[in-house]
mmCIF file of C-alpha atoms in Angstrom:
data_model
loop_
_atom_site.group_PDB
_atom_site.id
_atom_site.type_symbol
_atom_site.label_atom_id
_atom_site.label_comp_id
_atom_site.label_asym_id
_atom_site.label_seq_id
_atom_site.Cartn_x
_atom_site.Cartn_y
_atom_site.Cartn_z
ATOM 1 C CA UNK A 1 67.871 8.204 -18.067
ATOM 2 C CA UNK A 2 65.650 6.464 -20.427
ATOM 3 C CA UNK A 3 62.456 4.599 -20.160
ATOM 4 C CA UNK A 4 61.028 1.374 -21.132
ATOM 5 C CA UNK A 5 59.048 1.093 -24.787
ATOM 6 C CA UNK A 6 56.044 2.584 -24.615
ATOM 7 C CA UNK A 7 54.813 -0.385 -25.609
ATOM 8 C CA UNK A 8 55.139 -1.900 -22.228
ATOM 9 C CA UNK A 9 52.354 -0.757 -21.059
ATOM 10 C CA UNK A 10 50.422 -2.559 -23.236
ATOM 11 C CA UNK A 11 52.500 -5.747 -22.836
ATOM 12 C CA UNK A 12 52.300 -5.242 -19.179
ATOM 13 C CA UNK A 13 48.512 -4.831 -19.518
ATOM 14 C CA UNK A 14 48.043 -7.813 -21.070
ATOM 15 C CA UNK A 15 50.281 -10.196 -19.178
ATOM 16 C CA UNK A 16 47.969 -8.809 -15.925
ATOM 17 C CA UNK A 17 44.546 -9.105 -18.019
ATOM 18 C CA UNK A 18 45.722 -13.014 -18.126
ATOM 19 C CA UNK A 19 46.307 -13.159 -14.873
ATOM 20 C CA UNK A 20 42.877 -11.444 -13.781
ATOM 21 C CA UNK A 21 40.717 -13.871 -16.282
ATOM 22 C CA UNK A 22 42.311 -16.760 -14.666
ATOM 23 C CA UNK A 23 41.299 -15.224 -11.434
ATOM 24 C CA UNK A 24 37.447 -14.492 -13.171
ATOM 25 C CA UNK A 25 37.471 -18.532 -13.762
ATOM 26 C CA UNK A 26 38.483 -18.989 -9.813
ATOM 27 C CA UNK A 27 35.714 -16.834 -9.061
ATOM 28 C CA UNK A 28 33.448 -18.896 -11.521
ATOM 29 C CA UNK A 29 34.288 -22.099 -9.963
ATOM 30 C CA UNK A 30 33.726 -21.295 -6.516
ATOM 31 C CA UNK A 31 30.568 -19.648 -7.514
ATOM 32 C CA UNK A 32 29.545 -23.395 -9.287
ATOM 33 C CA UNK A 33 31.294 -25.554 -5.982
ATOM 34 C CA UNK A 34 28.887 -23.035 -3.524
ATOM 35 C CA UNK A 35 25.778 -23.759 -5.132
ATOM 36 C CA UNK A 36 26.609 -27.393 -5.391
ATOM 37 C CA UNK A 37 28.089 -28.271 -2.586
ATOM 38 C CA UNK A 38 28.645 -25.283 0.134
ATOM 39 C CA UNK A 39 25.999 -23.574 0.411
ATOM 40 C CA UNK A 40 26.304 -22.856 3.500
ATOM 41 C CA UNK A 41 29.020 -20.580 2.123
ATOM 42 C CA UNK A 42 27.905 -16.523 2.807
ATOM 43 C CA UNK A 43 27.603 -15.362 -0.543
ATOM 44 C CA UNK A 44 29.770 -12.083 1.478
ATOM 45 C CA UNK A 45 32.772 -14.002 0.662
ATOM 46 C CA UNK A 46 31.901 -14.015 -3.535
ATOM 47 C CA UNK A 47 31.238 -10.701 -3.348
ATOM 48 C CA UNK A 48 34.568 -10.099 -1.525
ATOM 49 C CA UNK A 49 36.269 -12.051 -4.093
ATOM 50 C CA UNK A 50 34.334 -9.928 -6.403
ATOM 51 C CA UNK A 51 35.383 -6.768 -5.276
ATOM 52 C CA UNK A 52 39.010 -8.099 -5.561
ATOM 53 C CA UNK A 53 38.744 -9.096 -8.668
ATOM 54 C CA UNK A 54 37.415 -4.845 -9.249
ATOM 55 C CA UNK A 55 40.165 -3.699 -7.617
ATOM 56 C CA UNK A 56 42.801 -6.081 -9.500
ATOM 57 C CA UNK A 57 41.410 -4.494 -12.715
ATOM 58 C CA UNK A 58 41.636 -0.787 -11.660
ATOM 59 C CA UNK A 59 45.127 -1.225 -10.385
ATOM 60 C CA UNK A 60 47.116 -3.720 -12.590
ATOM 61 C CA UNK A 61 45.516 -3.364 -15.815
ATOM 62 C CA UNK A 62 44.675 0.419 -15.745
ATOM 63 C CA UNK A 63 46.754 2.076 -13.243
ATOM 64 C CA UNK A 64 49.930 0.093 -12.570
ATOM 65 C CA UNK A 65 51.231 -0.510 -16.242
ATOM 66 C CA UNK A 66 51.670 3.547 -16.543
ATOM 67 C CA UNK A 67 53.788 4.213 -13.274
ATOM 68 C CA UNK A 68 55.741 1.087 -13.655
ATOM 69 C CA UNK A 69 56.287 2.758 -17.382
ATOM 70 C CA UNK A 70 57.163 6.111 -15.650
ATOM 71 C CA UNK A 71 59.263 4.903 -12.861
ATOM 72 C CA UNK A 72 61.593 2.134 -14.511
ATOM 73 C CA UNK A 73 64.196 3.631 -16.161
ATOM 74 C CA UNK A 74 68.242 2.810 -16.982
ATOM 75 C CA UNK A 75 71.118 4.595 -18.101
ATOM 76 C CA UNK A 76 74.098 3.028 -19.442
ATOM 77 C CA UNK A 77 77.449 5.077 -18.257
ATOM 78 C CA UNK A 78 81.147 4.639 -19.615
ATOM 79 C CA UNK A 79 82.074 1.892 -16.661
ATOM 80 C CA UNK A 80 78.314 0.869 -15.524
ATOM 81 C CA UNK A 81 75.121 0.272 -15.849
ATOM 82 C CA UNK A 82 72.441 2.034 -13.822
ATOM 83 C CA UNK A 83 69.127 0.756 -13.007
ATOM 84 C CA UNK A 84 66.244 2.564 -11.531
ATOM 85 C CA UNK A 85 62.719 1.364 -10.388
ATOM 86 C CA UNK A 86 59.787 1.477 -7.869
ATOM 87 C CA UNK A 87 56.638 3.158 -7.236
ATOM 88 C CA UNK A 88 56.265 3.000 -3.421
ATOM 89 C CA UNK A 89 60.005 2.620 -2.621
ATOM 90 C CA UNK A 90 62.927 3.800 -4.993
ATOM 91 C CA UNK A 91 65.578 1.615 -5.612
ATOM 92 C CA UNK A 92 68.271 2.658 -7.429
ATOM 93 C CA UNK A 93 70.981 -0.246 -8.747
ATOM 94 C CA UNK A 94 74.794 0.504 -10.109
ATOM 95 C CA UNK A 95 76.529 -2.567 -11.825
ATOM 96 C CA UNK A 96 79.991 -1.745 -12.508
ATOM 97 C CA UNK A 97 80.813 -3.427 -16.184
ATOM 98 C CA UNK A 98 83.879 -5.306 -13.897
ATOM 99 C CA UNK A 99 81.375 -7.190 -11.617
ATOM 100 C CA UNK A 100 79.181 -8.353 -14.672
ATOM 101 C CA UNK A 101 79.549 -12.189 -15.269
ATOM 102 C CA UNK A 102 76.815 -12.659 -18.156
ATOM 103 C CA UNK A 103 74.520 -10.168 -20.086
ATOM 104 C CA UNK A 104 71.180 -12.128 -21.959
ATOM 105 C CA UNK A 105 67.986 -11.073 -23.908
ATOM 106 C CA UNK A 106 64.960 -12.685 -23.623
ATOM 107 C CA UNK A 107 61.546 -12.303 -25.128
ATOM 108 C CA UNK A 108 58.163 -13.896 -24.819
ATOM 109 C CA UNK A 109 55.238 -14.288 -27.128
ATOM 110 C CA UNK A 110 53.365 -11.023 -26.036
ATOM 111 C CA UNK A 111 56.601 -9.425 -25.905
ATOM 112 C CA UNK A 112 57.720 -10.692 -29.666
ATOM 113 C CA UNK A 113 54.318 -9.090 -30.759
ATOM 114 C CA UNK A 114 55.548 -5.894 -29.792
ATOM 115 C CA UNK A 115 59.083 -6.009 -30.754
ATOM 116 C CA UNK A 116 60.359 -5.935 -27.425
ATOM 117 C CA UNK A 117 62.652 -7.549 -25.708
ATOM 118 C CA UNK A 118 64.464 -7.843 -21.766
ATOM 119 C CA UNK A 119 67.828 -7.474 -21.114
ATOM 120 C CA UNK A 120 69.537 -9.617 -18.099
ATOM 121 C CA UNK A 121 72.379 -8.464 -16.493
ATOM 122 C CA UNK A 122 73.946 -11.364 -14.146
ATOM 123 C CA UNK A 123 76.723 -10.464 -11.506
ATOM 124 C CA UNK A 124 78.057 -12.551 -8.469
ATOM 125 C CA UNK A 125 75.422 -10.681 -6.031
ATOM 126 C CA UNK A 126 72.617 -11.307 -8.362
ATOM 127 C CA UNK A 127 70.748 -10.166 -11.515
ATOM 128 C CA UNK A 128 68.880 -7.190 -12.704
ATOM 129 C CA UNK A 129 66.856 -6.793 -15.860
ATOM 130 C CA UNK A 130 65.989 -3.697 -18.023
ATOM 131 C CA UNK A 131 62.114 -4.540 -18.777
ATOM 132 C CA UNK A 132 60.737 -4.199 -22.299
ATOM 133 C CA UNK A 133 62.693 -2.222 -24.788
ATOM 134 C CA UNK A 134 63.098 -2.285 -28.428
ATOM 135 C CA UNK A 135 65.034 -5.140 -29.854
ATOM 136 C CA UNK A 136 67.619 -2.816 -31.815
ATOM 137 C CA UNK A 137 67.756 -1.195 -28.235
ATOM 138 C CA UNK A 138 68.370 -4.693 -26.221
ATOM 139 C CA UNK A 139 70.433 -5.994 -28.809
ATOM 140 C CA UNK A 140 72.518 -2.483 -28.294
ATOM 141 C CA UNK A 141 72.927 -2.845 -25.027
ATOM 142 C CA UNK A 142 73.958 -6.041 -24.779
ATOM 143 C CA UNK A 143 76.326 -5.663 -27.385
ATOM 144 C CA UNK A 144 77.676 -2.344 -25.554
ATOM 145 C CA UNK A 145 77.760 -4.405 -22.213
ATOM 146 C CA UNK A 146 79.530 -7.250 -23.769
ATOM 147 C CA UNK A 147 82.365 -5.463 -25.172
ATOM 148 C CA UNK A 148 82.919 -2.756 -22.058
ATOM 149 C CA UNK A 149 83.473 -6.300 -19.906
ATOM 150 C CA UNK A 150 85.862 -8.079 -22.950
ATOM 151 C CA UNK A 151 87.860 -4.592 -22.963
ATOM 152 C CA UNK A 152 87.868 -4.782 -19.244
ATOM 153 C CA UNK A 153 89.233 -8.313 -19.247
ATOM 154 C CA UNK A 154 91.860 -7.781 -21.429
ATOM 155 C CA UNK A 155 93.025 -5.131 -19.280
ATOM 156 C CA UNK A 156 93.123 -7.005 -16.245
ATOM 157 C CA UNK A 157 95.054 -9.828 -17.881
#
């Protein structure tokens, strides 16, 4: 099976740094609304925040980006697609090519700095994606997909 770009990690470390400086400037405010207006407000609760904010660093910038990296992987087979992710709990998906309805790539701005891109596979029951691979890979893929499910039609009709 193969594995995301090793670039993802970075990616994936970056979209979560965001998200943990926009938690920083939640931590900021209510630091500024205490002293202004609650101070009756235990300063326990900032540190609490704090000490979330600790912990949201450790895991989602240091720690998660690396298993997620290890544990997502795909594998494209003559008749499906087979998709493979979770740290806690495994979950293993198989999309036959006949139940796939639309295949799409997209790509963000952190992503487009690292040449990466997402592939979408849609089906009647629901979507799955294959996270962060190299656009020649994505674009493979998707071209692979797309033909397997024209030859598949023409068959059927």
């Amino acid at each position: 099976m193969k594995k995301a770009d090793l670039s993802a990690v970075k990616v994936w470390r970056i979209a979560n740094a965001i998200w943990t400086g926009i938690l920083l400037v939640l931590l900021i405010a209510v630091i500024v609304v205490r002293s202004l207006f609650f101070s009756w407000l235990p300063v326990s609760v900032l540190y609490g925040f704090g000490a979330l904010i600790v912990l949201q660093i450790i895991w989602f910038i240091w720690l998660e980006p690396l298993i997620a990296y290890r544990t997502h992987q795909y594998e494209i087979k003559s008749t499906e697609l087979v998709i493979q992710s979770g740290i806690l709990v495994k979950k293993k998906t198989v999309i036959p090519f006949v139940r796939i309805q639309n295949v799409e790539t997209q790509v963000g701005p952190i992503m487009k700095r690292f040449n990466l891109k997402s592939v979408e596979v849609t089906t009647a029951g629901g979507g799955v994606q294959i996270e962060l691979i190299s656009v020649a890979e994505a674009d493979r893929i998707k071209k692979l997909v797309d033909e397997a499910v024209v030859q598949l039609e023409r068959r059927t009709l």
